[in-house]
mmCIF file of C-alpha atoms in Angstrom:
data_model
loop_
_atom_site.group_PDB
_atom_site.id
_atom_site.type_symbol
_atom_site.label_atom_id
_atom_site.label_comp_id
_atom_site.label_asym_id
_atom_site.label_seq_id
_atom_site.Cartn_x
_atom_site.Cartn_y
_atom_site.Cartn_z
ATOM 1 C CA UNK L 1 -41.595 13.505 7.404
ATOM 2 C CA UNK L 2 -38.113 13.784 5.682
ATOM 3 C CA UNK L 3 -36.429 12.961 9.116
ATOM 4 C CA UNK L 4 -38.901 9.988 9.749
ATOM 5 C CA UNK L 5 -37.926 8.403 6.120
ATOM 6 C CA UNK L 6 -34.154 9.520 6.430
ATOM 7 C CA UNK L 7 -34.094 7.523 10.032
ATOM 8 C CA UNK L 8 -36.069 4.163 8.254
ATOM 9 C CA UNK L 9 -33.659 4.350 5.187
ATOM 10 C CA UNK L 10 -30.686 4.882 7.762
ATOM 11 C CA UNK L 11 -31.911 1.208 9.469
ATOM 12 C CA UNK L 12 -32.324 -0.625 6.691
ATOM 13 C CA UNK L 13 -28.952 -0.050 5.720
ATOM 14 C CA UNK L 14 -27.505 -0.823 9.065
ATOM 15 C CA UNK L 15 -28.563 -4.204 8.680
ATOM 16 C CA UNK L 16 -26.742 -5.131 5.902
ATOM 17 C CA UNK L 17 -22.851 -3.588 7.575
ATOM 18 C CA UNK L 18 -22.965 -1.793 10.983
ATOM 19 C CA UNK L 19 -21.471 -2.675 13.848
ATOM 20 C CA UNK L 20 -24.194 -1.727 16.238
ATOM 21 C CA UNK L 21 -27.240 -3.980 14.835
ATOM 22 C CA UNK L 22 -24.453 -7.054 13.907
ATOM 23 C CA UNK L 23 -23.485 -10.060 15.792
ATOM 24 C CA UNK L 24 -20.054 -9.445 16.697
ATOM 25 C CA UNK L 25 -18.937 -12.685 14.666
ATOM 26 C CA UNK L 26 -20.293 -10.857 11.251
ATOM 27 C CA UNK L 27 -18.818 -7.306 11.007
ATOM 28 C CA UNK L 28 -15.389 -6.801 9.198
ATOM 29 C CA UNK L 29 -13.999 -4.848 11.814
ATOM 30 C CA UNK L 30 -14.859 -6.706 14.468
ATOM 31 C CA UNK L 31 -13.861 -9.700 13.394
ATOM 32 C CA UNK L 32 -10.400 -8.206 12.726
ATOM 33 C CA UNK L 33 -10.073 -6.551 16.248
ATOM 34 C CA UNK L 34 -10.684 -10.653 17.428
ATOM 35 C CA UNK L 35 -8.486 -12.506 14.863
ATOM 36 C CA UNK L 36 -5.170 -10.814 15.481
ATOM 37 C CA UNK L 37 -4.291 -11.866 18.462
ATOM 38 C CA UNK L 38 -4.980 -15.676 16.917
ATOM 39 C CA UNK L 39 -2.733 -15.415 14.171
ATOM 40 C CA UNK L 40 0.391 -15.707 14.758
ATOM 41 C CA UNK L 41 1.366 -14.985 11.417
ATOM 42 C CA UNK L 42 -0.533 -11.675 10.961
ATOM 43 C CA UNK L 43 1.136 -10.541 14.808
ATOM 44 C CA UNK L 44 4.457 -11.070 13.432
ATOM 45 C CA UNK L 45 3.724 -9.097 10.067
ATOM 46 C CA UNK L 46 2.270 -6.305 12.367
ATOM 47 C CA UNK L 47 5.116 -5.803 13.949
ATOM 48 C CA UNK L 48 7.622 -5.990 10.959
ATOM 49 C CA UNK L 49 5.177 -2.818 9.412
ATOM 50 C CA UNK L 50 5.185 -1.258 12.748
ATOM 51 C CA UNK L 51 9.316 -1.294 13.315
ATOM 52 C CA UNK L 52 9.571 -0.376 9.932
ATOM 53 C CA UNK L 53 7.262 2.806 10.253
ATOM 54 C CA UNK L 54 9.225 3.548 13.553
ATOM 55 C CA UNK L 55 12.598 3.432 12.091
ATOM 56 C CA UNK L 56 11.395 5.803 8.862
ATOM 57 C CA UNK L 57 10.108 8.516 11.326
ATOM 58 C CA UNK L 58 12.663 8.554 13.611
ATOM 59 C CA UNK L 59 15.539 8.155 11.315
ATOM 60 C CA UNK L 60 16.780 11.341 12.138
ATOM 61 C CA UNK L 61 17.297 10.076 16.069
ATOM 62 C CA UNK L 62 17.993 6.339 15.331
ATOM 63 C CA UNK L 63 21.032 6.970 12.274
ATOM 64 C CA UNK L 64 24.457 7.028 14.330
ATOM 65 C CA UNK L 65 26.075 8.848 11.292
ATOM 66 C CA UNK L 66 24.928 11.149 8.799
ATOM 67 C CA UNK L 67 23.779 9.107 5.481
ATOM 68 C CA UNK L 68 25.096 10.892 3.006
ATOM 69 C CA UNK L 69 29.055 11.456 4.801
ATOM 70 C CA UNK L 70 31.448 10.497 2.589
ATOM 71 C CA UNK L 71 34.855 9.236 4.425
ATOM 72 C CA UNK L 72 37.298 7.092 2.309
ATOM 73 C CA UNK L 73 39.360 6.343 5.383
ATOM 74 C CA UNK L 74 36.415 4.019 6.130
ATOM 75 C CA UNK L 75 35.303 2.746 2.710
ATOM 76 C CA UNK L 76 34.550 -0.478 2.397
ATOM 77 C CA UNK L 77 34.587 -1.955 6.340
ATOM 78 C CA UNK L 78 33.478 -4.692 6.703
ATOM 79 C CA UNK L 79 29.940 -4.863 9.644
ATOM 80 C CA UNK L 80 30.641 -4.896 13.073
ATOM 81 C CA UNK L 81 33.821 -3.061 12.625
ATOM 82 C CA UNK L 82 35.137 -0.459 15.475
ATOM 83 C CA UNK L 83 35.843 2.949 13.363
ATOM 84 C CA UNK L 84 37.362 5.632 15.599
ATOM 85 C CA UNK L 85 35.728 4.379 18.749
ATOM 86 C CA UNK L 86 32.355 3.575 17.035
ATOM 87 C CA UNK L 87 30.775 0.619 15.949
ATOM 88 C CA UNK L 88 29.860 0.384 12.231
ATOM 89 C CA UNK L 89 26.733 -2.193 12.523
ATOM 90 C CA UNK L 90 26.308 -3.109 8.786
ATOM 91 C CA UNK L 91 29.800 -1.685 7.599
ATOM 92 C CA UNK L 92 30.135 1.175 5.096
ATOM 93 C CA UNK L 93 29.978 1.401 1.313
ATOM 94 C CA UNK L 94 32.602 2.158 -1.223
ATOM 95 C CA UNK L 95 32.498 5.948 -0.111
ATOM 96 C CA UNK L 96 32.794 5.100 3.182
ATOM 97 C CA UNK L 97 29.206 6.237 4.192
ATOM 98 C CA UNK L 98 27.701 4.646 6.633
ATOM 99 C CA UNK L 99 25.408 1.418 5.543
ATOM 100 C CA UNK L 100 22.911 1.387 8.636
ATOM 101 C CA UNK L 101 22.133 4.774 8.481
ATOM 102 C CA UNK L 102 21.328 4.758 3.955
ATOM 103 C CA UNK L 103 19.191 1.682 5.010
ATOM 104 C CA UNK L 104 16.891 3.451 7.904
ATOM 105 C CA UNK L 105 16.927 6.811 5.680
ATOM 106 C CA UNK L 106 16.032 4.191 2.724
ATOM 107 C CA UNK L 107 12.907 3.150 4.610
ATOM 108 C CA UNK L 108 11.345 6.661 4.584
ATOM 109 C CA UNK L 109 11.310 6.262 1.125
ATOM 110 C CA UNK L 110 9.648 3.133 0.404
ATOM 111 C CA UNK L 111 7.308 3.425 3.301
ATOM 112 C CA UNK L 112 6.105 7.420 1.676
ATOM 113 C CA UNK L 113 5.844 6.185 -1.846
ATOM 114 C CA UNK L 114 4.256 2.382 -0.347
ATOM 115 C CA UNK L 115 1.122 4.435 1.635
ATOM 116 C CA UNK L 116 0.456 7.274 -0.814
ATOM 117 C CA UNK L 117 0.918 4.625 -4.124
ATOM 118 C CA UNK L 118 -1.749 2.302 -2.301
ATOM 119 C CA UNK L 119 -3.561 5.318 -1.016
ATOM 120 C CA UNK L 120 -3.961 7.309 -4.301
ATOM 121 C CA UNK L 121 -4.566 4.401 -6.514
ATOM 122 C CA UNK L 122 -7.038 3.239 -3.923
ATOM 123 C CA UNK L 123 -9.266 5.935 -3.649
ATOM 124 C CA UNK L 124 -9.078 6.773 -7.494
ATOM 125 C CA UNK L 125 -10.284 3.025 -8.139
ATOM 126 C CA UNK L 126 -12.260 3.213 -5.587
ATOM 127 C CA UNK L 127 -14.458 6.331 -7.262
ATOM 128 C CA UNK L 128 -14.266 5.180 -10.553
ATOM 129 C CA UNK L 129 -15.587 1.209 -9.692
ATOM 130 C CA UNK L 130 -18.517 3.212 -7.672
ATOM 131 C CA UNK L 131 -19.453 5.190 -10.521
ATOM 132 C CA UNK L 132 -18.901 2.757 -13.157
ATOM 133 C CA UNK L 133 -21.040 -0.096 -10.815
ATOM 134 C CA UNK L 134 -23.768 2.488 -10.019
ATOM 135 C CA UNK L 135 -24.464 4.535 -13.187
ATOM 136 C CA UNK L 136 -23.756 1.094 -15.678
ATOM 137 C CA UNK L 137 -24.730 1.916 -19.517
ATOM 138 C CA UNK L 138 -22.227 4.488 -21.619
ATOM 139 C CA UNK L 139 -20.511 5.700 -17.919
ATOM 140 C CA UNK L 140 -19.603 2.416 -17.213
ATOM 141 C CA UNK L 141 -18.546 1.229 -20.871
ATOM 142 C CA UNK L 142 -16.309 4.492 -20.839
ATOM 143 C CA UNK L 143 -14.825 4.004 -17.710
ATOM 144 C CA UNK L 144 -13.862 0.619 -18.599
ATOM 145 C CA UNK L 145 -12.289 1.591 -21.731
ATOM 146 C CA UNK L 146 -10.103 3.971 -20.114
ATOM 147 C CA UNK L 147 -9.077 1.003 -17.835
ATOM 148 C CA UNK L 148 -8.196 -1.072 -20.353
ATOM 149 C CA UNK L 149 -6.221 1.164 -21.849
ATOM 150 C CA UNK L 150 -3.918 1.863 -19.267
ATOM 151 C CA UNK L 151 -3.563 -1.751 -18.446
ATOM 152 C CA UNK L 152 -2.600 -2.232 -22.012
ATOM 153 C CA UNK L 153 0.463 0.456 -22.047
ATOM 154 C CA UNK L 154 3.311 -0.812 -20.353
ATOM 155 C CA UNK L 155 4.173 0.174 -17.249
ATOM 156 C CA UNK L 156 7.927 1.078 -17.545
ATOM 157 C CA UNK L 157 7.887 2.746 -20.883
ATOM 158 C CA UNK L 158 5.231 4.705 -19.292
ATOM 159 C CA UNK L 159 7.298 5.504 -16.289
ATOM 160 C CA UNK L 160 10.378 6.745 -18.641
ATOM 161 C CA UNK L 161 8.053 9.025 -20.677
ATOM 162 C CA UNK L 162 6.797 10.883 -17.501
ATOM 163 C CA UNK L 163 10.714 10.756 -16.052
ATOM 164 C CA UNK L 164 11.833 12.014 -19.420
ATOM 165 C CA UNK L 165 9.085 15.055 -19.840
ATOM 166 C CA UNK L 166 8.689 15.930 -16.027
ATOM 167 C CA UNK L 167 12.153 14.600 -14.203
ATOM 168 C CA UNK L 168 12.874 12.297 -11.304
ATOM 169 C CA UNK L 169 11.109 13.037 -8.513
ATOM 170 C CA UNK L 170 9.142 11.177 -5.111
ATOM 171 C CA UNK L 171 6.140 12.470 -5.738
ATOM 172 C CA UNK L 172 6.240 11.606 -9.364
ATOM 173 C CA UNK L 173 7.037 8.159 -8.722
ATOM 174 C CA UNK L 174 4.101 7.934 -6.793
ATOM 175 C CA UNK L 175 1.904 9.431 -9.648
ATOM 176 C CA UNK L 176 3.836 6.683 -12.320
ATOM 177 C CA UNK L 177 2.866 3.959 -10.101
ATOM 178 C CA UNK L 178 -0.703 5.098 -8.672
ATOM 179 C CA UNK L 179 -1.604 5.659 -12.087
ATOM 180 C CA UNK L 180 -1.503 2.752 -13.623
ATOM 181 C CA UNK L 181 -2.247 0.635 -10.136
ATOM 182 C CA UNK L 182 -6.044 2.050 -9.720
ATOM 183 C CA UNK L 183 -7.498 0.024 -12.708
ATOM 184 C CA UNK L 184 -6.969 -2.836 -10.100
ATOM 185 C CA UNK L 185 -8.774 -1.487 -7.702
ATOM 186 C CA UNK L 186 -11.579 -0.187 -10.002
ATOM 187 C CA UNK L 187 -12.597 -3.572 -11.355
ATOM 188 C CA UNK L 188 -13.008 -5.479 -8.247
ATOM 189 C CA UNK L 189 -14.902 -2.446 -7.110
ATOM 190 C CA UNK L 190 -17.618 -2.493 -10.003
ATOM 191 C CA UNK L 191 -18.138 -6.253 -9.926
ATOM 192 C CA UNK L 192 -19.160 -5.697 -6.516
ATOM 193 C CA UNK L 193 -21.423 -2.480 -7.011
ATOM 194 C CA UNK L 194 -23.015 -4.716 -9.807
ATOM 195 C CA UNK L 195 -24.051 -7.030 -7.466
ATOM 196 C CA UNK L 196 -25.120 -4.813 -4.506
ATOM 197 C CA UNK L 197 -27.199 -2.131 -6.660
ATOM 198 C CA UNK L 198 -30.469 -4.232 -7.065
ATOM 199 C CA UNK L 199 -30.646 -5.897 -3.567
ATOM 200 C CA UNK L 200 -33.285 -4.689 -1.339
ATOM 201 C CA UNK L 201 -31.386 -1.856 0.938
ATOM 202 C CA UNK L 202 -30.105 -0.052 -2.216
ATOM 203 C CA UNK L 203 -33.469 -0.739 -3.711
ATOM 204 C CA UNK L 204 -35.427 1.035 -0.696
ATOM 205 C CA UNK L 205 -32.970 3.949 -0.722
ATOM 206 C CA UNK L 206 -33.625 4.810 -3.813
ATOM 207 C CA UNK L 207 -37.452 4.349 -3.892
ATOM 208 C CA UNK L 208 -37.074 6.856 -0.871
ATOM 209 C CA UNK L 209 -35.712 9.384 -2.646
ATOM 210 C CA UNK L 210 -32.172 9.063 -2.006
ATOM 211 C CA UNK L 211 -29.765 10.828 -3.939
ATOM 212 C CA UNK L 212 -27.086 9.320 -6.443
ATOM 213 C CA UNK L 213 -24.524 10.645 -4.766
ATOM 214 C CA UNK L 214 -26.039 9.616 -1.178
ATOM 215 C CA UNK L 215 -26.787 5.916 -2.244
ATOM 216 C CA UNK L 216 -22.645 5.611 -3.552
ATOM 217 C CA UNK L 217 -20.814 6.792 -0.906
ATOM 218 C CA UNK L 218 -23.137 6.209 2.191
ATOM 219 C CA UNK L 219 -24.470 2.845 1.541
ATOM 220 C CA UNK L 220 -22.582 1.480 -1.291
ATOM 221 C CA UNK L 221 -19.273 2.506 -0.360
ATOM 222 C CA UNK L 222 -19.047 1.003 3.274
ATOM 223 C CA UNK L 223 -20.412 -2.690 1.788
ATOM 224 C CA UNK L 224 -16.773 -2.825 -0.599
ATOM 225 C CA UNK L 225 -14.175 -1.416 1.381
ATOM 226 C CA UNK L 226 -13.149 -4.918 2.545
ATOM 227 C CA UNK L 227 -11.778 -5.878 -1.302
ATOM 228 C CA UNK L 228 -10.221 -2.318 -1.784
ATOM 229 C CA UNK L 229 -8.424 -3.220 2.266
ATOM 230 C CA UNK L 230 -7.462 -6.547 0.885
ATOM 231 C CA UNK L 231 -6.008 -5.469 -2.146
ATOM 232 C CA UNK L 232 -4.222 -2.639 -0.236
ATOM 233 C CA UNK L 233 -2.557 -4.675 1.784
ATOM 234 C CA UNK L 234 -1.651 -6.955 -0.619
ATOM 235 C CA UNK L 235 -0.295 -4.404 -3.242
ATOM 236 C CA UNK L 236 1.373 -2.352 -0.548
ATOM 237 C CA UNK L 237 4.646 -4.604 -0.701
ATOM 238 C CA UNK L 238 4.690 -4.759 -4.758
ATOM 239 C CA UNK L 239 4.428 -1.013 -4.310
ATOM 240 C CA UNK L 240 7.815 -1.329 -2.155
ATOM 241 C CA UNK L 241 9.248 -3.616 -4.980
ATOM 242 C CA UNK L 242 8.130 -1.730 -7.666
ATOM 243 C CA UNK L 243 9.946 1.771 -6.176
ATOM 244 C CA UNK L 244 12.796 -0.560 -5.417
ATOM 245 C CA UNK L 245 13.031 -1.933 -8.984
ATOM 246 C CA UNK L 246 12.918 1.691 -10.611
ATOM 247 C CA UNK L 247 15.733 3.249 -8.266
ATOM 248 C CA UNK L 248 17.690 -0.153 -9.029
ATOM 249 C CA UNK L 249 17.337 0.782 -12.992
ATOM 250 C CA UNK L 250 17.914 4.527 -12.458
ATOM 251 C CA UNK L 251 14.375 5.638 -12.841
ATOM 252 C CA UNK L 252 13.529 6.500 -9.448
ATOM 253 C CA UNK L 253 14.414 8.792 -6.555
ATOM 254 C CA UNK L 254 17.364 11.279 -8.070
ATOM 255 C CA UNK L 255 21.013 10.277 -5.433
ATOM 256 C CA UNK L 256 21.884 11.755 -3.134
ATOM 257 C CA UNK L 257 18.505 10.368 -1.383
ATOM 258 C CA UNK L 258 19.341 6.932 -0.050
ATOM 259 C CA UNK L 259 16.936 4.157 -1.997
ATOM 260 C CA UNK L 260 17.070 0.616 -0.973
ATOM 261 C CA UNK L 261 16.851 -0.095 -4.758
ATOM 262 C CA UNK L 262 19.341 2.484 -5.226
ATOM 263 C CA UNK L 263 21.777 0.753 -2.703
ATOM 264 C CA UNK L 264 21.660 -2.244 -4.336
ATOM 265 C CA UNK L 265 22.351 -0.948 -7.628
ATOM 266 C CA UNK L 266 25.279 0.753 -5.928
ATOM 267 C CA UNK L 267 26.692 -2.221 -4.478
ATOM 268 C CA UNK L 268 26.189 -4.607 -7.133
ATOM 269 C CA UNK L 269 29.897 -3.712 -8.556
ATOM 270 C CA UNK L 270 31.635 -4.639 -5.562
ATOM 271 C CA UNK L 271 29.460 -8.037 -4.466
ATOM 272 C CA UNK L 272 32.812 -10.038 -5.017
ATOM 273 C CA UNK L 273 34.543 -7.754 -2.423
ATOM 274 C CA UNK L 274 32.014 -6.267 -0.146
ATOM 275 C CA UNK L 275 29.507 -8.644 -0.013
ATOM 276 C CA UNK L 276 26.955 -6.881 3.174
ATOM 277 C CA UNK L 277 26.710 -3.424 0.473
ATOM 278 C CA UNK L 278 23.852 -5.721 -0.950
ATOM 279 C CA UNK L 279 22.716 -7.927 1.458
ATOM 280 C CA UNK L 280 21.474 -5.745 4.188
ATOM 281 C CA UNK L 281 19.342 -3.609 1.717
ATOM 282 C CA UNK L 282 18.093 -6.978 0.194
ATOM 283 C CA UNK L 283 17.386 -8.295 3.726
ATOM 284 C CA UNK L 284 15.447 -5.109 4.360
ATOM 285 C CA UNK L 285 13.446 -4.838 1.716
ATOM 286 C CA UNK L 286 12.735 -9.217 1.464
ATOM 287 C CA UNK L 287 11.715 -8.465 5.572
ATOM 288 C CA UNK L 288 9.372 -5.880 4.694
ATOM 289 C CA UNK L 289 7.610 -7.341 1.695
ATOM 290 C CA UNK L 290 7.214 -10.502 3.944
ATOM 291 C CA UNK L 291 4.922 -8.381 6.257
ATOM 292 C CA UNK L 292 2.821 -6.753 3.728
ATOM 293 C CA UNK L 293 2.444 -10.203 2.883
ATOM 294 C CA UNK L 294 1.566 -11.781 6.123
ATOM 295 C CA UNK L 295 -0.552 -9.063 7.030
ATOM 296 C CA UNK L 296 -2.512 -8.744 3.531
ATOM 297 C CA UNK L 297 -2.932 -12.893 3.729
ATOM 298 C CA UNK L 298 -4.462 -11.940 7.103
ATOM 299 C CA UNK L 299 -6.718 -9.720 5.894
ATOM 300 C CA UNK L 300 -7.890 -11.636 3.406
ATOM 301 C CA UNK L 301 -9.029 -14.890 5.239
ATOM 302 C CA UNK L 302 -10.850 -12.615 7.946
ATOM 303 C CA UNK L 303 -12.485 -10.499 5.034
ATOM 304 C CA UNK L 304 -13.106 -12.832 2.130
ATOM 305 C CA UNK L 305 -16.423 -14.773 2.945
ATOM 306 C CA UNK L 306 -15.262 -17.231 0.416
ATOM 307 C CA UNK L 307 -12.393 -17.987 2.291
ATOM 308 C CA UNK L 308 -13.503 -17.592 5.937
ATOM 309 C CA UNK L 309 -14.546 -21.378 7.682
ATOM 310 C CA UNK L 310 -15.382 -19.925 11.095
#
């Protein structure tokens, strides 16, 4: 009898979001898998993510020189320049380290605290809009509450309290950023559990019986992961910005760890005289925030039903 009721419960859900009992036209994923190859746009911020990614994990094979090698014989050259039979692509900084190699090191960084700020913060709003959506009444006005509050505290004097009491650190960048970042996530996620919990499928799962816990995370859950994707995307270069901006004022990743904020800060002293010590780390970081953005505008036309005309 259970199984009989678990397999009717199971179908009326699929009709609302799986793939197998949806025109191919109406699924999220699907309709993804079809538009990328149609944008143009999207493509070309695929690939920008995808050479990015490549050059952070295989930074240790692509670098020609070590990143941190100080040689004042070579300080300052200028890119392009032949240095004892090798070619300095981007030139070298005023200790003579090697620019192209800081900036592909520099990319592990923003693409680690990028993913894991978008992927904490995610799935913390993510729990917290569920709940809040679901349960409504006194969990719900708490939850809130807390949200506000953390979107009322600003963020850098926030970041310089946990730098001052717990030190500089990757992974507690990622923690400064992720939490303040969820709230984002949490609000779009409640205003759409608010509208889903009294249409019919949630409705029918819980006349039959079905758990709290069962109803968030197994029906729920799959109908608002497109807004939590979109926003994901979308935040995932002001994530890259954000790191950027803190290693720029000192507040993020302790030297000698290459930063592309941190280059720029570094270089900012000598832009009269050594102009590429600040370009190329702008240029990378510009290039890479362009395809978050291409790719999250992507995602949001194929995901928003507001915005979608075909």
């Amino acid at each position: 009898m259970n199984k009989d009721i678990e397999e009717l419960e199971n179908l009326l859900i699929s009709k609302t979001w799986r793939e197998d009992d949806l025109p191919p036209e109406r699924h999220w994923l699907v309709r993804l898998k079809s538009s990328l190859w149609q944008e143009k746009s999207a493509l070309f911020g695929v690939i920008i993510l995808l050479f990015v990614l490549f050059l952070a994990l295989l930074a240790p094979i692509i670098a020609p020189f070590d990143p941190d090698a100080q040689l004042y014989a070579r300080a300052m050259k200028p890119p392009l320049t032949v240095f004892e039979g090798r070619i300095l692509v981007m030139g070298t900084d005023h200790l003579g380290r090697d620019l192209f190699s800081r900036i592909i090191y520099g990319s592990q960084v923003s693409i680690i605290v990028g993913f894991f700020s978008v992927f904490i913060s995610g799935g913390i709003g993510l729990v917290v809009g569920l709940t809040a959506g679901y349960f409504g009444g006194k969990v719900d006005y708490f939850l809130m509450r807390v949200a506000d509050f953390v979107l009322s505290f600003p963020f850098i004097l926030m970041a310089l309290a946990m730098i001052s009491i717990l030190g500089s650190s990757l992974l507690l960048i990622i923690l400064a950023i992720s939490t303040r970042l969820w709230v984002i996530y949490a609000r779009v996620v409640r205003g759409n559990v608010l509208s889903l919990r009294e249409t019919e499928f949630v409705l029918a799962a819980r006349a039959m019986g079905g758990s709290p816990f069962r109803i968030i995370f197994q029906h729920l859950m799959p109908n608002v992961l497109p807004p939590v994707i979109i926003i994901a995307s979308l935040y995932l270069g002001r994530m890259i910005i954000i790191e950027a901006g803190l290693s720029f004022l000192g507040l993020g990743v302790p030297p000698p760890t290459p930063t592309w904020g941190g280059l720029l800060a570094e270089g900012r002293s000598y832009l009269y005289v050594a102009w590429w010590i600040v370009i190329f780390p702008g240029l990378a970081i510009t290039v890479t925030v362009l395809g978050t953005n291409l790719v999250g505008d992507w995602l949001r036309d194929v995901l928003d039903p507001r915005l979608r005309t075909r």
